[in-house]
Structures are given as structure tokens and as C-alpha cells.
PDB file of C-alpha atoms in Angstrom:
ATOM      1  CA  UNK L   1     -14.316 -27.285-117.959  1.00 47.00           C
ATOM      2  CA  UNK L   2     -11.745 -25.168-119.888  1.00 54.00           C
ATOM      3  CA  UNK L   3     -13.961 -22.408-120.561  1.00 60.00           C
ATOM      4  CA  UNK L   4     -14.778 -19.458-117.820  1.00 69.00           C
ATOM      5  CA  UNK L   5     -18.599 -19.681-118.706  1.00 77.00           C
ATOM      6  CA  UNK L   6     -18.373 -23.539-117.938  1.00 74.00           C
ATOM      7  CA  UNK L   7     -17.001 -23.127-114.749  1.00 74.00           C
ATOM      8  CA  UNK L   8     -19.164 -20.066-113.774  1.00 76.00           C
ATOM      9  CA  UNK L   9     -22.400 -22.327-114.854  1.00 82.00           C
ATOM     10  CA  UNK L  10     -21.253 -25.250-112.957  1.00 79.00           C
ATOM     11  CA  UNK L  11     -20.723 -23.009-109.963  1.00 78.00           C
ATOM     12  CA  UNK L  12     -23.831 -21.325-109.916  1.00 83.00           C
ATOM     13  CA  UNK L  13     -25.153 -24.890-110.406  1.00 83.00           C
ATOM     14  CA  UNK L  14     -23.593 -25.897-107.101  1.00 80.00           C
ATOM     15  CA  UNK L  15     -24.541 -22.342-105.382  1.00 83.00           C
ATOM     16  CA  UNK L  16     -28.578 -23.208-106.421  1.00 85.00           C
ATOM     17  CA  UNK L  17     -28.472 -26.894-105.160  1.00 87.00           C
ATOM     18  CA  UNK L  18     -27.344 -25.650-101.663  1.00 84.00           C
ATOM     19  CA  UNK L  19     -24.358 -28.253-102.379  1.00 86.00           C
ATOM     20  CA  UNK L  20     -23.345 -29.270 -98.638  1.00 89.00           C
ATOM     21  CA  UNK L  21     -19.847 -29.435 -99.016  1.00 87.00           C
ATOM     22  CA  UNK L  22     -20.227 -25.650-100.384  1.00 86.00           C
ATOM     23  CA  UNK L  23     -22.615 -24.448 -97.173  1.00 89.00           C
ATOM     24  CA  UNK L  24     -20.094 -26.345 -94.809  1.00 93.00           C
ATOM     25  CA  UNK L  25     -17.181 -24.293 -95.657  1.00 91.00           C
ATOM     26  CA  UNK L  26     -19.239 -20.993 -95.736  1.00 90.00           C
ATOM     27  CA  UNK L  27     -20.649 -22.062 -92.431  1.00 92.00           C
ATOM     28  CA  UNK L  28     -17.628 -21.953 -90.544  1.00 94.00           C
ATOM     29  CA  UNK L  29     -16.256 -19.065 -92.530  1.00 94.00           C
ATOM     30  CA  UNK L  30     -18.891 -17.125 -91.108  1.00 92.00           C
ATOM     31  CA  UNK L  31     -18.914 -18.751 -87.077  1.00 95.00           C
ATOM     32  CA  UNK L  32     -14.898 -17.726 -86.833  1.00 95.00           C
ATOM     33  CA  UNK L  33     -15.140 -14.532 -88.409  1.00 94.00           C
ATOM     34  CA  UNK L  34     -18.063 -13.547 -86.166  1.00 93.00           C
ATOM     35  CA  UNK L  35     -16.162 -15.145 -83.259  1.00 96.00           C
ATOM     36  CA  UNK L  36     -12.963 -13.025 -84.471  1.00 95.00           C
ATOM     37  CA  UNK L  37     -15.208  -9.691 -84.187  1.00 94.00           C
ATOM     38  CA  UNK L  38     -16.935 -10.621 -81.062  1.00 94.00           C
ATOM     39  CA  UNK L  39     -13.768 -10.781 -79.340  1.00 96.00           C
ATOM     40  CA  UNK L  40     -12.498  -8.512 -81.125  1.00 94.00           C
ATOM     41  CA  UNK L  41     -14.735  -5.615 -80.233  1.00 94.00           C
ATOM     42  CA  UNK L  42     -14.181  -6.227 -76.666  1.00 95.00           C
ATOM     43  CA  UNK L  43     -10.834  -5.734 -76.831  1.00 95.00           C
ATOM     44  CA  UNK L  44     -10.102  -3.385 -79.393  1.00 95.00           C
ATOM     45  CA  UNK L  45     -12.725  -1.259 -78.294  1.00 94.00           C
ATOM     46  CA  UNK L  46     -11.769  -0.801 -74.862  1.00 95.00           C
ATOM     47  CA  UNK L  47      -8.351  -0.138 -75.819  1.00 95.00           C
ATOM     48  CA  UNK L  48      -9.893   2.420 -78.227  1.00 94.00           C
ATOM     49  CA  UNK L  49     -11.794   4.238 -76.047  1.00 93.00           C
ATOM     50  CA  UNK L  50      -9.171   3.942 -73.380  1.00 94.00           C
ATOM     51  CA  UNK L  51      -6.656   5.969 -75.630  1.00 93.00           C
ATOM     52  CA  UNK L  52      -9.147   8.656 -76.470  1.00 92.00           C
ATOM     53  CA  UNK L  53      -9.395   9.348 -72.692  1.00 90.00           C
ATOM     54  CA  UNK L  54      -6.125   8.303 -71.215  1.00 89.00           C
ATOM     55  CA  UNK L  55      -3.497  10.963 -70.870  1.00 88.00           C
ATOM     56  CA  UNK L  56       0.361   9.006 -70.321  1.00 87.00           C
ATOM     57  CA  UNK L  57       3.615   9.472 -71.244  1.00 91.00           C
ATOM     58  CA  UNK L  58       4.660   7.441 -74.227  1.00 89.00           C
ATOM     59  CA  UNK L  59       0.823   8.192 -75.302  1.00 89.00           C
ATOM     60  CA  UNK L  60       1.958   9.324 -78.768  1.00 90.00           C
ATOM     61  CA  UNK L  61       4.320   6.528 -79.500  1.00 93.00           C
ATOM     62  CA  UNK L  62       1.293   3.873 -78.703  1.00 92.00           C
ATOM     63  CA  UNK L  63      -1.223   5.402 -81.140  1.00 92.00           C
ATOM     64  CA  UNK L  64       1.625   5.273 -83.593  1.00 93.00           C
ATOM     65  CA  UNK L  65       1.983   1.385 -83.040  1.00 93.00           C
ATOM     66  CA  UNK L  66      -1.619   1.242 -83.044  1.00 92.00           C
ATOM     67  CA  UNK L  67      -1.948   3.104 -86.542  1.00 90.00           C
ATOM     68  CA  UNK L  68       1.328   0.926 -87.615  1.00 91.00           C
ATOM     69  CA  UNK L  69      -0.091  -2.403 -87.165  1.00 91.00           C
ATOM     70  CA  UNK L  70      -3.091  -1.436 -88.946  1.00 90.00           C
ATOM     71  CA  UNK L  71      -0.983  -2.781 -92.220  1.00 88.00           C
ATOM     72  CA  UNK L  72       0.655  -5.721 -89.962  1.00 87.00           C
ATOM     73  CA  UNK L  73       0.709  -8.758 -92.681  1.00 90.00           C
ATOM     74  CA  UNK L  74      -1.508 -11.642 -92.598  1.00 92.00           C
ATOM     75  CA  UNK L  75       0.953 -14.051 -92.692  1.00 93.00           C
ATOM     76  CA  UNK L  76       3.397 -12.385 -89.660  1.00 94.00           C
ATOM     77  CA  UNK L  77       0.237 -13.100 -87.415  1.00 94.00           C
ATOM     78  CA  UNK L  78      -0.574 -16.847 -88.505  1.00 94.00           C
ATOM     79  CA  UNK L  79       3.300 -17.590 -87.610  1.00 95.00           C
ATOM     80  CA  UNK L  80       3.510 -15.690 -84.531  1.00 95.00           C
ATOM     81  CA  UNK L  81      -0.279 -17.656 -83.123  1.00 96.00           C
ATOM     82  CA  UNK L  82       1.063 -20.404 -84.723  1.00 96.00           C
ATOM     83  CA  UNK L  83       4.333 -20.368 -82.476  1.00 95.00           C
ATOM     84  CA  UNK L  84       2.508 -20.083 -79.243  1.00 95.00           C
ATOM     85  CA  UNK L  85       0.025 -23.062 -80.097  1.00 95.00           C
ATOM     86  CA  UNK L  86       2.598 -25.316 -81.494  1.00 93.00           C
ATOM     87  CA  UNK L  87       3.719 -28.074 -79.072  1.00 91.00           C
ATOM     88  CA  UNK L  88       7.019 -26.533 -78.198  1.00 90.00           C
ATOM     89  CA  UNK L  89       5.391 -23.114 -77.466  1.00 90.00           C
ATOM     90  CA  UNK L  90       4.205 -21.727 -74.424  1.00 93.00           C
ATOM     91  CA  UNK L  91       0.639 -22.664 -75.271  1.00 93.00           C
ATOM     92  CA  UNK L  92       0.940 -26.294 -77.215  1.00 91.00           C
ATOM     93  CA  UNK L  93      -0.632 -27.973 -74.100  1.00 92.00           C
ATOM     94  CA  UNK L  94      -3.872 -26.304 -75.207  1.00 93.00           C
ATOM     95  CA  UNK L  95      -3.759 -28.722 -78.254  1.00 92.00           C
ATOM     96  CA  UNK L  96      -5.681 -25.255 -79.998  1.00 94.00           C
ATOM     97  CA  UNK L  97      -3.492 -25.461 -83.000  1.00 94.00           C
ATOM     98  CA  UNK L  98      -5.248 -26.591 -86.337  1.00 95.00           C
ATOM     99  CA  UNK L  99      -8.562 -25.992 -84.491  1.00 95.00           C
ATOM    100  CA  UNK L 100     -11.308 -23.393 -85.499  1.00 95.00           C
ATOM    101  CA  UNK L 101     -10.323 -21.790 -82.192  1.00 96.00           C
ATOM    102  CA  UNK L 102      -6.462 -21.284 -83.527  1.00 96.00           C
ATOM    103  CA  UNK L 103      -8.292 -19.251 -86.392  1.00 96.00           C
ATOM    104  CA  UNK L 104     -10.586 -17.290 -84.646  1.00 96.00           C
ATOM    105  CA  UNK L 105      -7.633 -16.148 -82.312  1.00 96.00           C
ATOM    106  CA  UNK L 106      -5.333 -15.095 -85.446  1.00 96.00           C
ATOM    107  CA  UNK L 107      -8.287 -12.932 -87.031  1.00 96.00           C
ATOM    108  CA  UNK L 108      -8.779 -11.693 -83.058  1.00 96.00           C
ATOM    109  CA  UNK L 109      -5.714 -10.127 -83.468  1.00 95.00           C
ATOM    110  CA  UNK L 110      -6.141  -9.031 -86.984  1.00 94.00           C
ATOM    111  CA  UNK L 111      -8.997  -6.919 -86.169  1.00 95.00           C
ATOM    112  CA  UNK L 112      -7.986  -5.405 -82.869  1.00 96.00           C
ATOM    113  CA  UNK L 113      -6.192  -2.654 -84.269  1.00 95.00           C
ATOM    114  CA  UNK L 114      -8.700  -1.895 -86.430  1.00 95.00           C
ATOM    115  CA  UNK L 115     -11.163  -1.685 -84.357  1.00 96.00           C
ATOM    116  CA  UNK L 116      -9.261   0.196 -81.845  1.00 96.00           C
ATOM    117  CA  UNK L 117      -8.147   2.435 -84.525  1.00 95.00           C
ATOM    118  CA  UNK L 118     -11.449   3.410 -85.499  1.00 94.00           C
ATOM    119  CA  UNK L 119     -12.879   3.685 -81.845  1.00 95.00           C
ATOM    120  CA  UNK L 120     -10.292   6.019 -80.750  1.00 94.00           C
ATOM    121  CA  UNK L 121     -11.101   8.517 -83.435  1.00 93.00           C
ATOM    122  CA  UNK L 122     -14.388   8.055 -82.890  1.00 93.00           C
ATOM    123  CA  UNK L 123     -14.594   8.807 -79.239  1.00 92.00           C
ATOM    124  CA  UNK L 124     -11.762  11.542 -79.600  1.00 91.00           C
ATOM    125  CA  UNK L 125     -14.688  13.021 -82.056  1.00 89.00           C
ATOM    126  CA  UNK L 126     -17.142  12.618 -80.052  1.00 87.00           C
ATOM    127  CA  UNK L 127     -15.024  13.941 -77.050  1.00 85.00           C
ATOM    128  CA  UNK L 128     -14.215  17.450 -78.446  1.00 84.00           C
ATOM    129  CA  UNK L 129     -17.785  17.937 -79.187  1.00 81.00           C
ATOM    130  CA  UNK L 130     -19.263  16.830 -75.966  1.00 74.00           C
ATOM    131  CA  UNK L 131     -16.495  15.659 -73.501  1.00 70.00           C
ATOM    132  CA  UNK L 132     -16.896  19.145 -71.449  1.00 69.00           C
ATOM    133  CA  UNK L 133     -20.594  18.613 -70.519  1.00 76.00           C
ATOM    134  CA  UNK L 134     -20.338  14.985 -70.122  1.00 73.00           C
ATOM    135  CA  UNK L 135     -17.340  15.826 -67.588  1.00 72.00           C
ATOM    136  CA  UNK L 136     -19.199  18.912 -65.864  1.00 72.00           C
ATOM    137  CA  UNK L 137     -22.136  16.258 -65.217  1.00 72.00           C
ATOM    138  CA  UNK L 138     -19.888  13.979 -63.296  1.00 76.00           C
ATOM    139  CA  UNK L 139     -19.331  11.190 -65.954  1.00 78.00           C
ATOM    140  CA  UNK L 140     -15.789   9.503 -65.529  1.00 84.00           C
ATOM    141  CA  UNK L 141     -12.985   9.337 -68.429  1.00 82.00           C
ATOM    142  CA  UNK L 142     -14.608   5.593 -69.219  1.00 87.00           C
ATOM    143  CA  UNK L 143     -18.193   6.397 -69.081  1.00 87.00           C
ATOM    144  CA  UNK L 144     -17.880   9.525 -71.175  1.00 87.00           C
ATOM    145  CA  UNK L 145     -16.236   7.026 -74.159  1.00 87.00           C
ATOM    146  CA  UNK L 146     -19.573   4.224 -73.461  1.00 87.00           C
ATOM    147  CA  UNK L 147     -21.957   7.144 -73.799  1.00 86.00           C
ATOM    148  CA  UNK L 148     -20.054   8.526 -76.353  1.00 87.00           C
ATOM    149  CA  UNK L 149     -20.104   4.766 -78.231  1.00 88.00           C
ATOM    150  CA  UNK L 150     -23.863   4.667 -77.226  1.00 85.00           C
ATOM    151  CA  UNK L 151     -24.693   7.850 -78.803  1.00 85.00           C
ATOM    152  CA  UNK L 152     -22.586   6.946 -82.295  1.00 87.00           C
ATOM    153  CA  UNK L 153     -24.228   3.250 -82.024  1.00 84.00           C
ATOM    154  CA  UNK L 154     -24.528   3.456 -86.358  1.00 83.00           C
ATOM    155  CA  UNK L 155     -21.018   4.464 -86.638  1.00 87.00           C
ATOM    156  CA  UNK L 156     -19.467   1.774 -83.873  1.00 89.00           C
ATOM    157  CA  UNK L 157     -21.748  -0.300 -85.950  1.00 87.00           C
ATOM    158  CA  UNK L 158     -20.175   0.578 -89.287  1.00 87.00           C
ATOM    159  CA  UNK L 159     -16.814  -0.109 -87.385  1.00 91.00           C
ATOM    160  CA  UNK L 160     -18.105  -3.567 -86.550  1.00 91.00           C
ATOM    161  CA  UNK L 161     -19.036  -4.808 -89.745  1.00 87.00           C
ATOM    162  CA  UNK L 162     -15.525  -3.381 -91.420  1.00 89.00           C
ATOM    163  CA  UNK L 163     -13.964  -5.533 -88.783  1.00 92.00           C
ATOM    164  CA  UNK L 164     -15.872  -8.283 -90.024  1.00 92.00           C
ATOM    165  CA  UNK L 165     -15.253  -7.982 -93.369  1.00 88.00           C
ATOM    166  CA  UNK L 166     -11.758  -7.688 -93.099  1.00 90.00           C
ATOM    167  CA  UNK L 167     -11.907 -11.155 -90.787  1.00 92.00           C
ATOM    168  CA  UNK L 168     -14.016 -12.969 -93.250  1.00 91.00           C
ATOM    169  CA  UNK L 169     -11.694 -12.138 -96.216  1.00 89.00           C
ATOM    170  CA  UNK L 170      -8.612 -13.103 -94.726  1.00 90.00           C
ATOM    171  CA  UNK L 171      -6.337 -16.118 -95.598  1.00 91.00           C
ATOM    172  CA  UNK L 172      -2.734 -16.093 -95.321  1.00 90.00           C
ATOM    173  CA  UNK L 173      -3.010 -16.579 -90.932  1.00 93.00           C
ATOM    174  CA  UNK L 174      -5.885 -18.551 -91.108  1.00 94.00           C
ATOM    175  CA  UNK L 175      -4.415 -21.034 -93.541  1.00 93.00           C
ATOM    176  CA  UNK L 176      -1.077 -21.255 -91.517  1.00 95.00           C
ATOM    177  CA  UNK L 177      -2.878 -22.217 -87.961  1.00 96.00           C
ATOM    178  CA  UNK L 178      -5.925 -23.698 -89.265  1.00 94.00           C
ATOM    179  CA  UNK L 179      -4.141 -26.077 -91.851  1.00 90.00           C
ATOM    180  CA  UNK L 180      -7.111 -25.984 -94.182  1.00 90.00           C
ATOM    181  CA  UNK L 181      -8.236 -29.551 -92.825  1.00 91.00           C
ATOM    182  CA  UNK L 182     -11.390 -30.649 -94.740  1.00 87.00           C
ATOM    183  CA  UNK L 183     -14.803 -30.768 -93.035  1.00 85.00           C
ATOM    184  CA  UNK L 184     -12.459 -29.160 -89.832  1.00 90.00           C
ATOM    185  CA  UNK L 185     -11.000 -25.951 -90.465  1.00 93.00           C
ATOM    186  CA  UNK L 186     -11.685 -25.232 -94.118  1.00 92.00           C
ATOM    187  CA  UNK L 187     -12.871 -21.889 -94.578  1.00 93.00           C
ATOM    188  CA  UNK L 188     -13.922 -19.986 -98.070  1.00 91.00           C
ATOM    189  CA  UNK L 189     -10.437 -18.137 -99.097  1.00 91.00           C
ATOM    190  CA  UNK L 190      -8.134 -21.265 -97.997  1.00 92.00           C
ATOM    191  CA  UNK L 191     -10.551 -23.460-100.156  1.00 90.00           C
ATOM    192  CA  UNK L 192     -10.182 -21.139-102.962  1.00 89.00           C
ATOM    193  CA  UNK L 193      -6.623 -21.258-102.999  1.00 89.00           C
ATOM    194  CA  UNK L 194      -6.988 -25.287-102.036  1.00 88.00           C
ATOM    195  CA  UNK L 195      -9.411 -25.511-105.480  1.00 85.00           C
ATOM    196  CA  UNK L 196      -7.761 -23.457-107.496  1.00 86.00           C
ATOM    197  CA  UNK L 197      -4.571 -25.201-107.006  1.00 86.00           C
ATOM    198  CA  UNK L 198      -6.195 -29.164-107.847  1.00 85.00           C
ATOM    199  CA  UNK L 199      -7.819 -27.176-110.822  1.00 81.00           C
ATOM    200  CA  UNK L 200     -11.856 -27.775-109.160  1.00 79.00           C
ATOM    201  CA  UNK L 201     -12.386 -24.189-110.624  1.00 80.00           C
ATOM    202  CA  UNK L 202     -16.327 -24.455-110.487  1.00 84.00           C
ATOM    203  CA  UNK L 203     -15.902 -25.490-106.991  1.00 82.00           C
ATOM    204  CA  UNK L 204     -13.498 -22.260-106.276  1.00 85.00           C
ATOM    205  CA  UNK L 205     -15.552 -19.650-108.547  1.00 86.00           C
ATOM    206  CA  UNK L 206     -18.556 -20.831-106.383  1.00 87.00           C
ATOM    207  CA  UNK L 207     -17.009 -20.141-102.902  1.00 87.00           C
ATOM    208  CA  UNK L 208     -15.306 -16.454-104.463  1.00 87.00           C
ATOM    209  CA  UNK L 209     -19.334 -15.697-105.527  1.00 88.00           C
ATOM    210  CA  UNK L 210     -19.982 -16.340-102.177  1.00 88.00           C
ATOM    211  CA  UNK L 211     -17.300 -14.798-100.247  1.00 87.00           C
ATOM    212  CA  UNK L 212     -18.112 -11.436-102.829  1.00 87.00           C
ATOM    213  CA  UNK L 213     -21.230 -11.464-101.691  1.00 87.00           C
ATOM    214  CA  UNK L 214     -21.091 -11.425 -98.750  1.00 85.00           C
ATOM    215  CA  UNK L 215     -18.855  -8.735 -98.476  1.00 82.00           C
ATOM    216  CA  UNK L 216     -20.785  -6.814-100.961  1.00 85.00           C
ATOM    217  CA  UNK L 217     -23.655  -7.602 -98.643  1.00 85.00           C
ATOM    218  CA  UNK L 218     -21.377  -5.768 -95.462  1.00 81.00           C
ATOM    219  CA  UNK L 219     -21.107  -2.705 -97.630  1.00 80.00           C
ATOM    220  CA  UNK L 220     -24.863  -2.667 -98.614  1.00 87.00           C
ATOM    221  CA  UNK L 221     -25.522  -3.055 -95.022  1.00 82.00           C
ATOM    222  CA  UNK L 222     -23.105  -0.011 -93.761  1.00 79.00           C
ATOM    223  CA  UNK L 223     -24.708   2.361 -96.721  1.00 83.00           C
ATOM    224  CA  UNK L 224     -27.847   1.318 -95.236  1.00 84.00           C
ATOM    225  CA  UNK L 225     -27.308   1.793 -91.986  1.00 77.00           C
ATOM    226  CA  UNK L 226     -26.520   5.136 -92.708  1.00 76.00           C
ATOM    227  CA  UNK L 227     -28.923   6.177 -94.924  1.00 83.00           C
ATOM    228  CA  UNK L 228     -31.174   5.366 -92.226  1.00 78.00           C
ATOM    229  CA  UNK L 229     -29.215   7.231 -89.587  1.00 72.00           C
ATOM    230  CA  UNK L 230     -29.301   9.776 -91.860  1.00 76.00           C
ATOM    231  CA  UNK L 231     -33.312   9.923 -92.287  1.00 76.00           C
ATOM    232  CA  UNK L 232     -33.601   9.897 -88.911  1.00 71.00           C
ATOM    233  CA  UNK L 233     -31.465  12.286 -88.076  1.00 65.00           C
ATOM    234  CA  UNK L 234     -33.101  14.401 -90.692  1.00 63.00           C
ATOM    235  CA  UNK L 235     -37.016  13.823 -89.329  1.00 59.00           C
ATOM    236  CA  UNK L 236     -35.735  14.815 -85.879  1.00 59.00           C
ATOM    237  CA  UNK L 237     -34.173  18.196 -87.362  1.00 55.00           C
ATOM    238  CA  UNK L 238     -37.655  18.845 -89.428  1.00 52.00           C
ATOM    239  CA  UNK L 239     -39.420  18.322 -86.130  1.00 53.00           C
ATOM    240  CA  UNK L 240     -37.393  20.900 -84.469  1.00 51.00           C
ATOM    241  CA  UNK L 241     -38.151  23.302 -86.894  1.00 48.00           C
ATOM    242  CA  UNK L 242     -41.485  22.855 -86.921  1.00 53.00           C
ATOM    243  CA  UNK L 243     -41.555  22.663 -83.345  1.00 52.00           C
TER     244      UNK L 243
END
């Protein structure tokens, strides 16, 4: 097991046998990063859209926050969640910390601001193209952003599955209020660093060809998604013309 080709064998080995230790830790990887982005979306996207429609003072200085904690560290996040869930904090009553739910909050917050990021340019896109007709139609500030999300359902998509795969590649919060507790909270990049560390590199080679494929499968997906947006967008235009 001192050779790279030894390890990468034995890890493919354990990838082909379905090894259950292996599909439990990608398992949960996947149900808290999907959690993460459920939540998530709600939130970040309504504060999103909000901003692309809201006109306050101090308006500026919030999309500047917004843009600034688009680089807000990993870790920073773990020990602020893990402060509130701790038993001296205001939420340690819960009993949430070292839980799959203490995860799924800290990549919550992880992906809000991206997600609200994205939405707001979207919408303010969407709004200097259309916002006039939706207003002179009657639609409200809110209801011009939905049908505005509606309409750019592949790109909200796109921003979905970005989200995602920034959730499911995360570690440094995760690891900090999950406690990388076997068979409990475990998830693919704190078992990395857990394997890599004990030296059970066929065992952490496995779960990195995992976790790169399935981000490499995200990215396939988004180039798909618009390729197909793009087909259709380009039947409907040939039908026009025809037309």
C-alpha cells in the first residue's frame, strides 16, 4: 500500500463492491447537502429577489455585505453555528450540535449568499429587460422577481446546482459542528481528511473519486441544461422565422 497505483486499485476495488461503509458516508454527504440547498434556496432566494426589487436606504451597503460574504471562510461559520448549538449558547437546549442537522444548518448559511448573490443579478437582468411591462400589467415588485425566476427556470437551476456543489464540497464547518462521528455525521471530505490522517489511503482515494464525480457530474449537468435551453431556444427562433 505504498504505491499510488495500489491504493487507486484498492479503491476502485471498494467503489465496484458497493462497500457499505463507502455508500454510508456518501449517503449522508448527499441528504445534508441537498438539505443545505433546499433551505437554502428559500432563503437566499427571497432575499435575492427582494434586493433586485427593493429600493432602501443603506441598499448599497447590503449588496456589498452580500457580495463580501460570498468569500466568508468555512471555518468562521462552523465556530459561529457551533457557538449557538453548544450547551452554553443560546441554542444548546436543542441538543442539535454534532447532529446531521448542526451540518446542514452551517452549509445553510454557506450557500445563502450565494444563492442570493446570483438571484439578485439574475432578476436585476431580467428586470431591465422586462420589469416595465411586467409593472404596466399590474404585477407587484415580488411577483415581477417569481415570474422573472419562472421565466429563467435553467439559469435559477444552474444557480441551484452551484449551490450544491459548493455544499457538498465543503469541510472545514461541517467537521467543526458535525464532529466527524462514524456511522453519525461522517460525510465524504471530513472522512478524507479522517483517512488520510490514519494513513487508510485506498479508503480516502475512494471517497475523493466519488466526491469528483459527483461534482464533475453537477457541471455535466449545468452544460447540459444549457445546451438544451439553448436548442430550444433555438427551434422556437427557427419557427418564428419560418412562421
Amino acid at each position: 500500500m505504498n504505491t499510488f497505483s495500489d491504493s487507486l486499485s484498492l479503491a476502485w476495488r471498494l467503489i465496484s463492491s458497493l462497500d457499505p461503509v463507502l455508500l454510508d458516508i456518501v449517503a449522508l454527504s448527499l441528504r445534508v447537502s441537498a438539505s443545505a440547498c433546499l433551505l437554502g434556496a428559500l432563503a437566499g432566494g427571497l432575499l435575492g429577489a427582494w434586493l433586485a426589487v427593493a429600493c432602501f436606504p443603506g441598499r448599497g451597503a447590503v449588496l456589498g455585505l452580500l457580495n463580501t460574504l460570498l468569500a466568508l471562510p468555512s471555518v468562521v461559520v462552523g465556530l459561529a453555528v457551533y457557538l449557538l448549538l453548544s450547551r452554553s449558547g443560546p441554542l444548546g437546549s436543542l441538543g442539535l450540535l454534532f447532529t446531521p442537522t448542526a451540518m446542514v444548518i452551517a452549509q445553510s448559511i454557506l450557500v445563502v449568499p450565494l444563492i442570493a448573490a446570483l438571484t439578485h443579478r439574475l432578476v436585476s437582468e431580467g428586470l431591465q429587460e422586462g420589469g416595465d411591462q411586467l409593472a404596466s400589467l399590474g404585477a407587484r415588485p415580488m411577483t415581477s422577481a417569481a415570474l422573472l425566476l419562472l421565466h429563467q427556470r435553467v439559469a435559477a437551476l444552474t444557480i441551484l446546482l452551484t449551490a450544491f456543489g459548493r455544499a457538498v464540497a465543503e469541510v472545514g464547518a461541517v467537521m467543526i459542528v458535525g464532529g466527524n462521528i462514524a456511522g453519525s455525521t461522517r460525510v465524504m471530505t471530513t472522512a478524507i481528511a479522517l483517512e488520510t490522517s490514519k494513513g487508510d489511503l485506498p479508503l480516502a482515494l475512494a471517497l475523493g473519486l466519488v466526491l469528483l464525480g459527483v461534482v464533475g457530474s453537477l457541471h455535466l449537468l449545468i452544460a447540459l441544461v444549457r445546451w438544451r435551453a439553448a436548442e430550444a431556444g433555438a427551434g422556437r427562433g427557427t419557427r418564428e422565422a419560418w412562421a
